[in-house]
Amino acid sequence: IVTLECQEAINEVVAFVTEPLEPSTALGCHIASPPFEESSWHYLGAITAQAPSVVFKTRLVWTARDALPTCVQFGIELQPTAQLAARPAEMVSVEVLEAGRRIGKDLYEYVASFAAPGGGVPPPGYIVLRGDVFERWLARFNDKCARSGLDWLYNSG
């Protein structure tokens, strides 16, 4: 474990190895903000023989409790590559996923308030949505966040 400090918020950490790793091993990389309790550690991803350097976007994992820290602890652990490959990196905080769920639910309730009365064929200017549109959108939102954090927001038009 190494402590890193900066005058500005630590949004990214670059990590690399100077000696080759065995193909069957990898370095699991973790980060924590003060007070450095066991529950404050976030798994960022792995450094492997195939990817000996990486840039971790730490700003995506911080919770409101973490704020945007200027002091962090960065830790690594040597593990079998297969074990780390089965563990997805934390790409976005639970709070962001919950905020997305609440925003989606609010939007769904707002859109549902325009539902045509009595069912049937909607009058002009109305649309028909599937009953599970919110659940489908939320699953899509969670999947995007799990795959690429919030970077997908910047790639959308």
JSON list of C-alpha atoms in Angstrom, two decimals:
[
{"chain": "A", "resi": 1, "resn": "ILE", "atom": "CA", "xyz": [0.00, 0.00, 0.00]},
{"chain": "A", "resi": 2, "resn": "VAL", "atom": "CA", "xyz": [1.27, 3.43, -0.96]},
{"chain": "A", "resi": 3, "resn": "THR", "atom": "CA", "xyz": [-0.20, 6.79, 0.03]},
{"chain": "A", "resi": 4, "resn": "LEU", "atom": "CA", "xyz": [-0.63, 9.32, -2.79]},
{"chain": "A", "resi": 5, "resn": "GLU", "atom": "CA", "xyz": [-1.27, 13.02, -2.19]},
{"chain": "A", "resi": 6, "resn": "CYS", "atom": "CA", "xyz": [-2.03, 15.91, -4.53]},
{"chain": "A", "resi": 7, "resn": "GLN", "atom": "CA", "xyz": [-3.18, 19.51, -4.14]},
{"chain": "A", "resi": 8, "resn": "GLU", "atom": "CA", "xyz": [-6.09, 18.80, -6.48]},
{"chain": "A", "resi": 9, "resn": "ALA", "atom": "CA", "xyz": [-8.62, 15.97, -6.45]},
{"chain": "A", "resi": 10, "resn": "ILE", "atom": "CA", "xyz": [-7.17, 12.63, -7.52]},
{"chain": "A", "resi": 11, "resn": "ASN", "atom": "CA", "xyz": [-9.28, 11.70, -10.55]},
{"chain": "A", "resi": 12, "resn": "GLU", "atom": "CA", "xyz": [-6.90, 9.28, -12.25]},
{"chain": "A", "resi": 13, "resn": "VAL", "atom": "CA", "xyz": [-4.07, 6.96, -11.26]},
{"chain": "A", "resi": 14, "resn": "VAL", "atom": "CA", "xyz": [-1.55, 5.54, -13.71]},
{"chain": "A", "resi": 15, "resn": "ALA", "atom": "CA", "xyz": [-0.03, 2.18, -12.80]},
{"chain": "A", "resi": 16, "resn": "PHE", "atom": "CA", "xyz": [2.50, 0.01, -14.59]},
{"chain": "A", "resi": 17, "resn": "VAL", "atom": "CA", "xyz": [4.99, -2.79, -13.97]},
{"chain": "A", "resi": 18, "resn": "THR", "atom": "CA", "xyz": [8.69, -2.57, -14.74]},
{"chain": "A", "resi": 19, "resn": "GLU", "atom": "CA", "xyz": [9.23, -6.34, -14.66]},
{"chain": "A", "resi": 20, "resn": "PRO", "atom": "CA", "xyz": [7.15, -8.80, -16.70]},
{"chain": "A", "resi": 21, "resn": "LEU", "atom": "CA", "xyz": [4.43, -10.70, -14.87]},
{"chain": "A", "resi": 22, "resn": "GLU", "atom": "CA", "xyz": [3.97, -14.42, -15.21]},
{"chain": "A", "resi": 23, "resn": "PRO", "atom": "CA", "xyz": [1.15, -15.10, -17.72]},
{"chain": "A", "resi": 24, "resn": "SER", "atom": "CA", "xyz": [-0.94, -16.78, -15.02]},
{"chain": "A", "resi": 25, "resn": "THR", "atom": "CA", "xyz": [-0.67, -13.92, -12.50]},
{"chain": "A", "resi": 26, "resn": "ALA", "atom": "CA", "xyz": [-1.96, -10.37, -12.34]},
{"chain": "A", "resi": 27, "resn": "LEU", "atom": "CA", "xyz": [-1.91, -7.43, -9.97]},
{"chain": "A", "resi": 28, "resn": "GLY", "atom": "CA", "xyz": [-5.32, -6.49, -8.59]},
{"chain": "A", "resi": 29, "resn": "CYS", "atom": "CA", "xyz": [-5.38, -2.73, -8.00]},
{"chain": "A", "resi": 30, "resn": "HIS", "atom": "CA", "xyz": [-7.44, -1.11, -5.24]},
{"chain": "A", "resi": 31, "resn": "ILE", "atom": "CA", "xyz": [-7.88, 2.44, -3.98]},
{"chain": "A", "resi": 32, "resn": "ALA", "atom": "CA", "xyz": [-9.28, 4.00, -0.82]},
{"chain": "A", "resi": 33, "resn": "SER", "atom": "CA", "xyz": [-9.89, 7.49, 0.50]},
{"chain": "A", "resi": 34, "resn": "PRO", "atom": "CA", "xyz": [-9.63, 8.57, 4.15]},
{"chain": "A", "resi": 35, "resn": "PRO", "atom": "CA", "xyz": [-10.32, 7.26, 6.75]},
{"chain": "A", "resi": 36, "resn": "PHE", "atom": "CA", "xyz": [-8.91, 4.17, 4.96]},
{"chain": "A", "resi": 37, "resn": "GLU", "atom": "CA", "xyz": [-11.32, 1.67, 6.48]},
{"chain": "A", "resi": 38, "resn": "GLU", "atom": "CA", "xyz": [-11.79, -1.78, 4.99]},
{"chain": "A", "resi": 39, "resn": "SER", "atom": "CA", "xyz": [-15.18, -0.75, 3.57]},
{"chain": "A", "resi": 40, "resn": "SER", "atom": "CA", "xyz": [-13.69, 2.26, 1.77]},
{"chain": "A", "resi": 41, "resn": "TRP", "atom": "CA", "xyz": [-11.59, 0.22, -0.70]},
{"chain": "A", "resi": 42, "resn": "HIS", "atom": "CA", "xyz": [-12.65, 0.12, -4.36]},
{"chain": "A", "resi": 43, "resn": "TYR", "atom": "CA", "xyz": [-11.43, -2.47, -6.88]},
{"chain": "A", "resi": 44, "resn": "LEU", "atom": "CA", "xyz": [-10.17, -0.61, -9.96]},
{"chain": "A", "resi": 45, "resn": "GLY", "atom": "CA", "xyz": [-9.00, -3.47, -12.18]},
{"chain": "A", "resi": 46, "resn": "ALA", "atom": "CA", "xyz": [-5.90, -5.48, -12.94]},
{"chain": "A", "resi": 47, "resn": "ILE", "atom": "CA", "xyz": [-2.45, -5.13, -14.44]},
{"chain": "A", "resi": 48, "resn": "THR", "atom": "CA", "xyz": [-1.60, -8.23, -16.48]},
{"chain": "A", "resi": 49, "resn": "ALA", "atom": "CA", "xyz": [1.19, -9.48, -18.71]},
{"chain": "A", "resi": 50, "resn": "GLN", "atom": "CA", "xyz": [-1.04, -8.51, -21.68]},
{"chain": "A", "resi": 51, "resn": "ALA", "atom": "CA", "xyz": [-1.79, -5.04, -20.24]},
{"chain": "A", "resi": 52, "resn": "PRO", "atom": "CA", "xyz": [1.29, -4.02, -18.21]},
{"chain": "A", "resi": 53, "resn": "SER", "atom": "CA", "xyz": [0.12, -0.42, -17.81]},
{"chain": "A", "resi": 54, "resn": "VAL", "atom": "CA", "xyz": [-3.26, 1.15, -17.16]},
{"chain": "A", "resi": 55, "resn": "VAL", "atom": "CA", "xyz": [-4.95, 4.46, -16.37]},
{"chain": "A", "resi": 56, "resn": "PHE", "atom": "CA", "xyz": [-7.64, 4.12, -13.72]},
{"chain": "A", "resi": 57, "resn": "LYS", "atom": "CA", "xyz": [-10.36, 6.79, -13.67]},
{"chain": "A", "resi": 58, "resn": "THR", "atom": "CA", "xyz": [-10.85, 6.97, -9.92]},
{"chain": "A", "resi": 59, "resn": "ARG", "atom": "CA", "xyz": [-13.40, 9.78, -10.11]},
{"chain": "A", "resi": 60, "resn": "LEU", "atom": "CA", "xyz": [-15.97, 7.20, -11.20]},
{"chain": "A", "resi": 61, "resn": "VAL", "atom": "CA", "xyz": [-15.80, 5.12, -8.02]},
{"chain": "A", "resi": 62, "resn": "TRP", "atom": "CA", "xyz": [-15.93, 7.81, -5.35]},
{"chain": "A", "resi": 63, "resn": "THR", "atom": "CA", "xyz": [-19.08, 8.05, -3.27]},
{"chain": "A", "resi": 64, "resn": "ALA", "atom": "CA", "xyz": [-20.42, 11.15, -1.54]},
{"chain": "A", "resi": 65, "resn": "ARG", "atom": "CA", "xyz": [-18.62, 9.98, 1.60]},
{"chain": "A", "resi": 66, "resn": "ASP", "atom": "CA", "xyz": [-15.32, 9.88, -0.30]},
{"chain": "A", "resi": 67, "resn": "ALA", "atom": "CA", "xyz": [-15.94, 13.29, -1.92]},
{"chain": "A", "resi": 68, "resn": "LEU", "atom": "CA", "xyz": [-13.07, 14.03, -4.32]},
{"chain": "A", "resi": 69, "resn": "PRO", "atom": "CA", "xyz": [-10.04, 13.08, -2.25]},
{"chain": "A", "resi": 70, "resn": "THR", "atom": "CA", "xyz": [-6.63, 14.73, -2.44]},
{"chain": "A", "resi": 71, "resn": "CYS", "atom": "CA", "xyz": [-5.07, 11.89, -0.45]},
{"chain": "A", "resi": 72, "resn": "VAL", "atom": "CA", "xyz": [-5.60, 8.21, -1.28]},
{"chain": "A", "resi": 73, "resn": "GLN", "atom": "CA", "xyz": [-4.07, 4.85, -0.59]},
{"chain": "A", "resi": 74, "resn": "PHE", "atom": "CA", "xyz": [-3.32, 2.63, -3.59]},
{"chain": "A", "resi": 75, "resn": "GLY", "atom": "CA", "xyz": [-2.86, -1.07, -2.98]},
{"chain": "A", "resi": 76, "resn": "ILE", "atom": "CA", "xyz": [-2.04, -4.05, -5.15]},
{"chain": "A", "resi": 77, "resn": "GLU", "atom": "CA", "xyz": [-2.29, -7.79, -4.63]},
{"chain": "A", "resi": 78, "resn": "LEU", "atom": "CA", "xyz": [-0.79, -10.58, -6.70]},
{"chain": "A", "resi": 79, "resn": "GLN", "atom": "CA", "xyz": [-3.50, -13.03, -7.73]},
{"chain": "A", "resi": 80, "resn": "PRO", "atom": "CA", "xyz": [-4.18, -15.63, -10.41]},
{"chain": "A", "resi": 81, "resn": "THR", "atom": "CA", "xyz": [-5.25, -13.94, -13.66]},
{"chain": "A", "resi": 82, "resn": "ALA", "atom": "CA", "xyz": [-8.36, -16.12, -13.91]},
{"chain": "A", "resi": 83, "resn": "GLN", "atom": "CA", "xyz": [-9.52, -15.05, -10.44]},
{"chain": "A", "resi": 84, "resn": "LEU", "atom": "CA", "xyz": [-9.20, -11.34, -11.27]},
{"chain": "A", "resi": 85, "resn": "ALA", "atom": "CA", "xyz": [-10.76, -11.80, -14.72]},
{"chain": "A", "resi": 86, "resn": "ALA", "atom": "CA", "xyz": [-13.91, -13.12, -13.02]},
{"chain": "A", "resi": 87, "resn": "ARG", "atom": "CA", "xyz": [-14.15, -9.98, -10.87]},
{"chain": "A", "resi": 88, "resn": "PRO", "atom": "CA", "xyz": [-15.46, -6.89, -12.65]},
{"chain": "A", "resi": 89, "resn": "ALA", "atom": "CA", "xyz": [-13.74, -3.61, -11.88]},
{"chain": "A", "resi": 90, "resn": "GLU", "atom": "CA", "xyz": [-15.81, -1.02, -10.06]},
{"chain": "A", "resi": 91, "resn": "MET", "atom": "CA", "xyz": [-16.59, 1.43, -12.85]},
{"chain": "A", "resi": 92, "resn": "VAL", "atom": "CA", "xyz": [-19.17, 3.58, -11.11]},
{"chain": "A", "resi": 93, "resn": "SER", "atom": "CA", "xyz": [-20.33, 4.07, -7.55]},
{"chain": "A", "resi": 94, "resn": "VAL", "atom": "CA", "xyz": [-23.52, 2.56, -6.15]},
{"chain": "A", "resi": 95, "resn": "GLU", "atom": "CA", "xyz": [-24.75, 6.11, -5.55]},
{"chain": "A", "resi": 96, "resn": "VAL", "atom": "CA", "xyz": [-24.55, 6.91, -9.27]},
{"chain": "A", "resi": 97, "resn": "LEU", "atom": "CA", "xyz": [-26.55, 3.78, -10.12]},
{"chain": "A", "resi": 98, "resn": "GLU", "atom": "CA", "xyz": [-29.15, 4.72, -7.51]},
{"chain": "A", "resi": 99, "resn": "ALA", "atom": "CA", "xyz": [-29.34, 8.29, -8.89]},
{"chain": "A", "resi": 100, "resn": "GLY", "atom": "CA", "xyz": [-29.88, 6.85, -12.37]},
{"chain": "A", "resi": 101, "resn": "ARG", "atom": "CA", "xyz": [-32.65, 4.59, -11.06]},
{"chain": "A", "resi": 102, "resn": "ARG", "atom": "CA", "xyz": [-34.42, 7.49, -9.37]},
{"chain": "A", "resi": 103, "resn": "ILE", "atom": "CA", "xyz": [-34.09, 9.76, -12.42]},
{"chain": "A", "resi": 104, "resn": "GLY", "atom": "CA", "xyz": [-35.45, 7.01, -14.67]},
{"chain": "A", "resi": 105, "resn": "LYS", "atom": "CA", "xyz": [-38.34, 6.33, -12.31]},
{"chain": "A", "resi": 106, "resn": "ASP", "atom": "CA", "xyz": [-39.20, 10.02, -12.15]},
{"chain": "A", "resi": 107, "resn": "LEU", "atom": "CA", "xyz": [-39.12, 10.28, -15.95]},
{"chain": "A", "resi": 108, "resn": "TYR", "atom": "CA", "xyz": [-41.29, 7.18, -16.29]},
{"chain": "A", "resi": 109, "resn": "GLU", "atom": "CA", "xyz": [-43.87, 8.58, -13.84]},
{"chain": "A", "resi": 110, "resn": "TYR", "atom": "CA", "xyz": [-43.88, 11.90, -15.69]},
{"chain": "A", "resi": 111, "resn": "VAL", "atom": "CA", "xyz": [-44.33, 10.24, -19.08]},
{"chain": "A", "resi": 112, "resn": "ALA", "atom": "CA", "xyz": [-47.00, 7.91, -17.64]},
{"chain": "A", "resi": 113, "resn": "SER", "atom": "CA", "xyz": [-48.98, 10.94, -16.48]},
{"chain": "A", "resi": 114, "resn": "PHE", "atom": "CA", "xyz": [-49.71, 11.63, -20.16]},
{"chain": "A", "resi": 115, "resn": "ALA", "atom": "CA", "xyz": [-51.25, 8.19, -20.69]},
{"chain": "A", "resi": 116, "resn": "ALA", "atom": "CA", "xyz": [-54.44, 8.15, -22.69]},
{"chain": "A", "resi": 117, "resn": "PRO", "atom": "CA", "xyz": [-57.44, 7.79, -20.38]},
{"chain": "A", "resi": 118, "resn": "GLY", "atom": "CA", "xyz": [-59.22, 4.44, -20.45]},
{"chain": "A", "resi": 119, "resn": "GLY", "atom": "CA", "xyz": [-56.59, 2.64, -22.51]},
{"chain": "A", "resi": 120, "resn": "GLY", "atom": "CA", "xyz": [-57.47, 1.77, -26.09]},
{"chain": "A", "resi": 121, "resn": "VAL", "atom": "CA", "xyz": [-56.11, 3.65, -29.08]},
{"chain": "A", "resi": 122, "resn": "PRO", "atom": "CA", "xyz": [-54.17, 6.73, -28.05]},
{"chain": "A", "resi": 123, "resn": "PRO", "atom": "CA", "xyz": [-55.34, 10.04, -29.46]},
{"chain": "A", "resi": 124, "resn": "PRO", "atom": "CA", "xyz": [-53.03, 12.05, -31.74]},
{"chain": "A", "resi": 125, "resn": "GLY", "atom": "CA", "xyz": [-49.97, 13.33, -29.91]},
{"chain": "A", "resi": 126, "resn": "TYR", "atom": "CA", "xyz": [-49.85, 10.36, -27.51]},
{"chain": "A", "resi": 127, "resn": "ILE", "atom": "CA", "xyz": [-47.48, 7.41, -27.65]},
{"chain": "A", "resi": 128, "resn": "VAL", "atom": "CA", "xyz": [-47.81, 3.87, -26.34]},
{"chain": "A", "resi": 129, "resn": "LEU", "atom": "CA", "xyz": [-45.00, 2.50, -24.16]},
{"chain": "A", "resi": 130, "resn": "ARG", "atom": "CA", "xyz": [-44.41, -1.03, -22.96]},
{"chain": "A", "resi": 131, "resn": "GLY", "atom": "CA", "xyz": [-45.29, -1.58, -19.32]},
{"chain": "A", "resi": 132, "resn": "ASP", "atom": "CA", "xyz": [-41.73, -2.68, -18.55]},
{"chain": "A", "resi": 133, "resn": "VAL", "atom": "CA", "xyz": [-39.99, 0.25, -20.29]},
{"chain": "A", "resi": 134, "resn": "PHE", "atom": "CA", "xyz": [-38.52, 1.51, -17.01]},
{"chain": "A", "resi": 135, "resn": "GLU", "atom": "CA", "xyz": [-37.08, -1.89, -16.02]},
{"chain": "A", "resi": 136, "resn": "ARG", "atom": "CA", "xyz": [-35.60, -2.35, -19.50]},
{"chain": "A", "resi": 137, "resn": "TRP", "atom": "CA", "xyz": [-34.07, 1.14, -19.46]},
{"chain": "A", "resi": 138, "resn": "LEU", "atom": "CA", "xyz": [-32.64, 0.60, -15.95]},
{"chain": "A", "resi": 139, "resn": "ALA", "atom": "CA", "xyz": [-31.04, -2.71, -16.98]},
{"chain": "A", "resi": 140, "resn": "ARG", "atom": "CA", "xyz": [-29.50, -0.96, -20.01]},
{"chain": "A", "resi": 141, "resn": "PHE", "atom": "CA", "xyz": [-28.25, 1.93, -17.83]},
{"chain": "A", "resi": 142, "resn": "ASN", "atom": "CA", "xyz": [-26.68, -0.43, -15.28]},
{"chain": "A", "resi": 143, "resn": "ASP", "atom": "CA", "xyz": [-25.04, -2.48, -18.05]},
{"chain": "A", "resi": 144, "resn": "LYS", "atom": "CA", "xyz": [-23.53, 0.62, -19.68]},
{"chain": "A", "resi": 145, "resn": "CYS", "atom": "CA", "xyz": [-22.19, 1.85, -16.34]},
{"chain": "A", "resi": 146, "resn": "ALA", "atom": "CA", "xyz": [-20.73, -1.57, -15.52]},
{"chain": "A", "resi": 147, "resn": "ARG", "atom": "CA", "xyz": [-18.95, -1.73, -18.88]},
{"chain": "A", "resi": 148, "resn": "SER", "atom": "CA", "xyz": [-17.58, 1.80, -19.15]},
{"chain": "A", "resi": 149, "resn": "GLY", "atom": "CA", "xyz": [-18.44, 3.82, -16.07]},
{"chain": "A", "resi": 150, "resn": "LEU", "atom": "CA", "xyz": [-19.85, 7.17, -17.10]},
{"chain": "A", "resi": 151, "resn": "ASP", "atom": "CA", "xyz": [-17.64, 7.50, -20.20]},
{"chain": "A", "resi": 152, "resn": "TRP", "atom": "CA", "xyz": [-20.59, 6.45, -22.39]},
{"chain": "A", "resi": 153, "resn": "LEU", "atom": "CA", "xyz": [-22.25, 9.78, -21.53]},
{"chain": "A", "resi": 154, "resn": "TYR", "atom": "CA", "xyz": [-19.50, 11.63, -23.40]},
{"chain": "A", "resi": 155, "resn": "ASN", "atom": "CA", "xyz": [-19.75, 9.36, -26.45]},
{"chain": "A", "resi": 156, "resn": "SER", "atom": "CA", "xyz": [-23.48, 9.96, -26.92]},
{"chain": "A", "resi": 157, "resn": "GLY", "atom": "CA", "xyz": [-24.80, 12.78, -29.04]}
]
